[in-house]
Coordinates of C-alpha atoms in Angstrom, one line a residue:
F1 CA -38.0 4.3 -7.1
P2 CA -40.1 1.6 -5.5
W3 CA -39.1 2.1 -1.8
K4 CA -40.4 4.1 1.0
Y5 CA -37.8 6.6 2.2
P6 CA -36.2 6.8 4.7
S7 CA -35.9 3.3 6.1
A8 CA -33.0 1.5 7.7
Q9 CA -34.6 -1.8 6.6
I10 CA -33.9 -3.7 3.4
P11 CA -36.6 -2.5 1.1
D12 CA -39.4 -4.9 0.0
W13 CA -40.2 -5.0 -3.7
T14 CA -43.8 -4.2 -4.7
A15 CA -45.6 -6.7 -6.9
A16 CA -46.5 -4.0 -9.4
A17 CA -45.3 -5.0 -12.8
D18 CA -44.1 -1.5 -13.8
L19 CA -41.5 -1.6 -11.0
D20 CA -40.0 -4.9 -12.2
H21 CA -37.2 -4.6 -14.8
T22 CA -36.9 -8.3 -15.5
A23 CA -38.7 -8.1 -18.8
F24 CA -36.4 -5.3 -19.9
L25 CA -33.3 -7.3 -18.9
D26 CA -34.7 -10.3 -20.8
K27 CA -34.9 -8.3 -23.9
C28 CA -31.4 -7.0 -23.4
W29 CA -30.1 -10.5 -23.0
N30 CA -31.9 -11.6 -26.2
G31 CA -31.3 -15.3 -25.4
G32 CA -27.6 -14.7 -25.4
E33 CA -27.4 -13.6 -29.0
N34 CA -25.7 -10.3 -29.4
P35 CA -26.8 -9.2 -25.9
I36 CA -26.8 -5.7 -24.5
Y37 CA -25.1 -5.7 -21.1
V38 CA -26.5 -3.5 -18.3
W39 CA -25.1 -1.8 -15.3
I40 CA -27.6 -1.1 -12.5
T41 CA -27.6 1.8 -10.1
H42 CA -30.2 4.1 -8.5
H43 CA -30.2 7.7 -7.4
M44 CA -28.4 8.2 -4.1
S45 CA -30.1 10.3 -1.5
T46 CA -27.2 9.9 0.8
S47 CA -25.3 13.1 1.5
F48 CA -21.9 13.6 2.9
H49 CA -22.2 16.8 4.8
V50 CA -18.7 18.4 5.0
A51 CA -17.8 21.2 7.4
T52 CA -14.6 23.2 7.3
T53 CA -12.5 25.2 9.7
S54 CA -9.3 27.2 9.6
A55 CA -8.1 25.3 12.7
A56 CA -5.5 22.6 12.4
T57 CA -7.9 19.9 13.5
S58 CA -11.6 19.2 13.7
P59 CA -13.4 20.9 16.6
D60 CA -14.5 17.7 18.4
G61 CA -11.6 15.3 17.5
R62 CA -13.4 13.5 14.7
P63 CA -11.4 12.4 11.6
F64 CA -10.4 15.3 9.3
W65 CA -8.5 15.9 6.1
K66 CA -6.9 18.9 4.5
L67 CA -8.2 20.7 1.5
P68 CA -6.0 22.3 -1.2
T69 CA -7.3 25.7 0.1
G70 CA -5.5 25.0 3.4
L71 CA -8.8 24.5 5.3
T72 CA -9.4 21.5 7.5
A73 CA -12.5 19.5 6.4
Y74 CA -14.5 16.9 8.4
L75 CA -17.9 15.2 8.3
D76 CA -20.2 17.3 10.4
P77 CA -22.4 15.8 13.2
S78 CA -25.2 15.1 10.7
W79 CA -23.0 12.1 9.6
D80 CA -23.8 10.5 12.9
T81 CA -27.6 11.3 12.9
A82 CA -29.6 12.1 9.7
D83 CA -26.9 10.9 7.3
E84 CA -26.8 7.6 9.1
A85 CA -30.4 6.8 8.2
A86 CA -29.8 7.9 4.6
R87 CA -26.7 5.7 4.3
A88 CA -28.5 2.7 5.7
F89 CA -31.4 3.2 3.2
T90 CA -29.0 3.5 0.3
R91 CA -26.9 0.5 1.2
N92 CA -30.0 -1.6 1.7
A93 CA -31.5 -0.5 -1.6
F94 CA -28.3 -1.7 -3.4
I95 CA -28.6 -5.0 -1.5
S96 CA -32.1 -5.4 -2.6
L97 CA -31.2 -4.6 -6.2
A98 CA -28.4 -7.1 -6.1
K99 CA -30.6 -9.8 -4.6
K100 CA -33.3 -9.3 -7.2
Y101 CA -31.1 -8.9 -10.4
G102 CA -27.7 -10.3 -9.3
T103 CA -28.2 -13.6 -11.2
H104 CA -29.6 -12.2 -14.5
P105 CA -27.2 -12.8 -17.4
A106 CA -27.7 -9.4 -18.9
V107 CA -26.4 -7.6 -15.8
S108 CA -22.7 -6.8 -15.9
G109 CA -22.6 -5.2 -12.5
F110 CA -23.6 -2.4 -10.2
F111 CA -22.5 1.2 -10.1
I112 CA -22.3 2.3 -6.4
S113 CA -23.2 5.9 -7.2
N114 CA -22.5 8.5 -9.8
E115 CA -20.3 11.6 -9.4
Q116 CA -20.2 11.7 -5.6
N117 CA -16.5 12.6 -5.5
S118 CA -16.5 16.3 -5.0
D119 CA -13.3 18.1 -4.1
L120 CA -14.6 18.6 -0.6
I121 CA -15.2 15.0 0.2
R122 CA -12.7 12.9 -1.8
G123 CA -10.0 13.3 0.8
S124 CA -12.0 11.5 3.5
W125 CA -11.2 7.8 4.2
Q126 CA -14.7 7.5 5.7
F127 CA -16.2 8.4 2.4
W128 CA -14.3 5.7 0.5
Q129 CA -14.8 3.2 3.3
W130 CA -18.6 3.6 3.1
F131 CA -18.6 3.0 -0.7
D132 CA -16.3 0.0 -0.4
E133 CA -18.4 -1.6 2.3
T134 CA -21.5 -1.1 0.2
A135 CA -19.7 -2.7 -2.8
Q136 CA -18.8 -5.6 -0.5
A137 CA -22.4 -6.0 0.5
V138 CA -23.5 -6.0 -3.1
K139 CA -20.9 -8.6 -4.1
E140 CA -22.1 -10.9 -1.3
Q141 CA -25.6 -11.0 -3.0
A142 CA -24.3 -10.9 -6.6
T143 CA -21.1 -13.0 -6.4
D144 CA -20.3 -13.0 -10.1
K145 CA -21.1 -9.4 -10.9
L146 CA -18.8 -6.4 -11.0
T147 CA -18.9 -3.3 -8.8
S148 CA -17.8 0.2 -9.7
M149 CA -18.3 3.9 -9.0
S150 CA -18.6 6.5 -11.8
L151 CA -16.4 9.4 -10.8
V152 CA -16.1 13.0 -11.9
D153 CA -12.9 13.3 -13.9
D154 CA -10.9 15.4 -11.5
A155 CA -7.5 14.7 -13.1
L156 CA -8.0 11.3 -11.3
I157 CA -7.1 12.7 -7.9
S158 CA -10.0 10.7 -6.5
V159 CA -8.6 7.5 -7.9
L160 CA -5.3 8.3 -6.2
Y161 CA -7.1 8.9 -2.8
A162 CA -9.2 5.7 -3.1
E163 CA -6.3 3.5 -4.0
G164 CA -4.3 5.1 -1.1
F165 CA -7.1 4.3 1.3
G166 CA -7.0 0.6 0.3
V167 CA -10.4 0.3 -1.4
K168 CA -10.8 -3.5 -2.0
Y169 CA -14.2 -4.2 -3.4
M170 CA -14.3 -1.9 -6.5
D171 CA -13.6 -4.1 -9.5
L172 CA -13.0 -1.1 -11.7
W173 CA -13.3 2.6 -11.8
G174 CA -15.8 4.4 -13.9
V175 CA -14.8 8.0 -15.0
N176 CA -17.1 10.6 -16.6
S177 CA -14.6 12.4 -18.8
Y178 CA -15.2 15.7 -20.7
R179 CA -11.5 16.4 -21.5
G180 CA -9.7 16.7 -24.8
T181 CA -11.2 17.5 -28.2
V182 CA -12.9 15.5 -31.0
N183 CA -9.4 15.4 -32.7
S184 CA -7.2 14.7 -29.6
G185 CA -9.5 12.2 -27.9
F186 CA -9.1 11.8 -24.2
D187 CA -5.7 13.7 -24.0
V188 CA -3.6 11.9 -21.3
L189 CA -6.5 10.3 -19.4
F190 CA -5.3 6.7 -20.0
S191 CA -1.7 7.2 -19.1
T192 CA -2.6 9.2 -16.0
F193 CA -5.0 6.5 -14.9
A194 CA -2.4 3.8 -15.5
A195 CA 0.0 5.6 -13.1
K196 CA -2.6 5.7 -10.3
S197 CA -4.5 2.4 -10.5
N198 CA -4.1 -1.2 -11.7
R199 CA -7.8 -1.7 -12.0
P200 CA -9.7 -1.5 -15.3
L201 CA -11.1 1.8 -16.4
L202 CA -14.7 2.2 -17.7
I203 CA -15.7 5.4 -19.5
G204 CA -19.1 6.2 -17.9
E205 CA -19.8 9.5 -19.8
Y206 CA -17.7 11.3 -22.4
G207 CA -17.6 14.3 -24.7
P208 CA -15.2 17.1 -25.5
P209 CA -15.6 20.4 -23.5
A210 CA -18.5 22.6 -24.6

């Protein structure tokens, strides 16, 4: 993690060799002979602080969404202050990664986060808009690479929300799925996904329930 945190500026890469992954990517590419393709991401420090109320709307008129429990959820005021700096840092970190590695032939694309789609936040259009705009920024630097998110397998409710909110810059959806058994495979994952999205599906993690 070679950047100073927090910073709203695009991070500068250090010259230290141990923070440069080019040699690793070169080995993966293997001169184009039986290459190993790589997806790039980094740990997100961005948080989406959600508040809830039993009232019908948010207390200060900010955008809200309903939870299955009946409560009203909204991004609390930290979204406008502390979260803003964290979001700027995270987006700029992805821009920096895309600028540095976006032309390497071993790189398939960039995962804009892993398992951020909790049941509290997945109903927020602001949440999906932020990730979509970040994916757009990545694609502006790495024009021929793919973008995705790796989602918790929540019966693909998150995919339905994201598609409904008009996400444009995610080339495919990644899903971390621990459903089914070693004998039944992924159960109805693929048919359920096909009913909710026309994008490709990438299995980010998998395994039968413990």
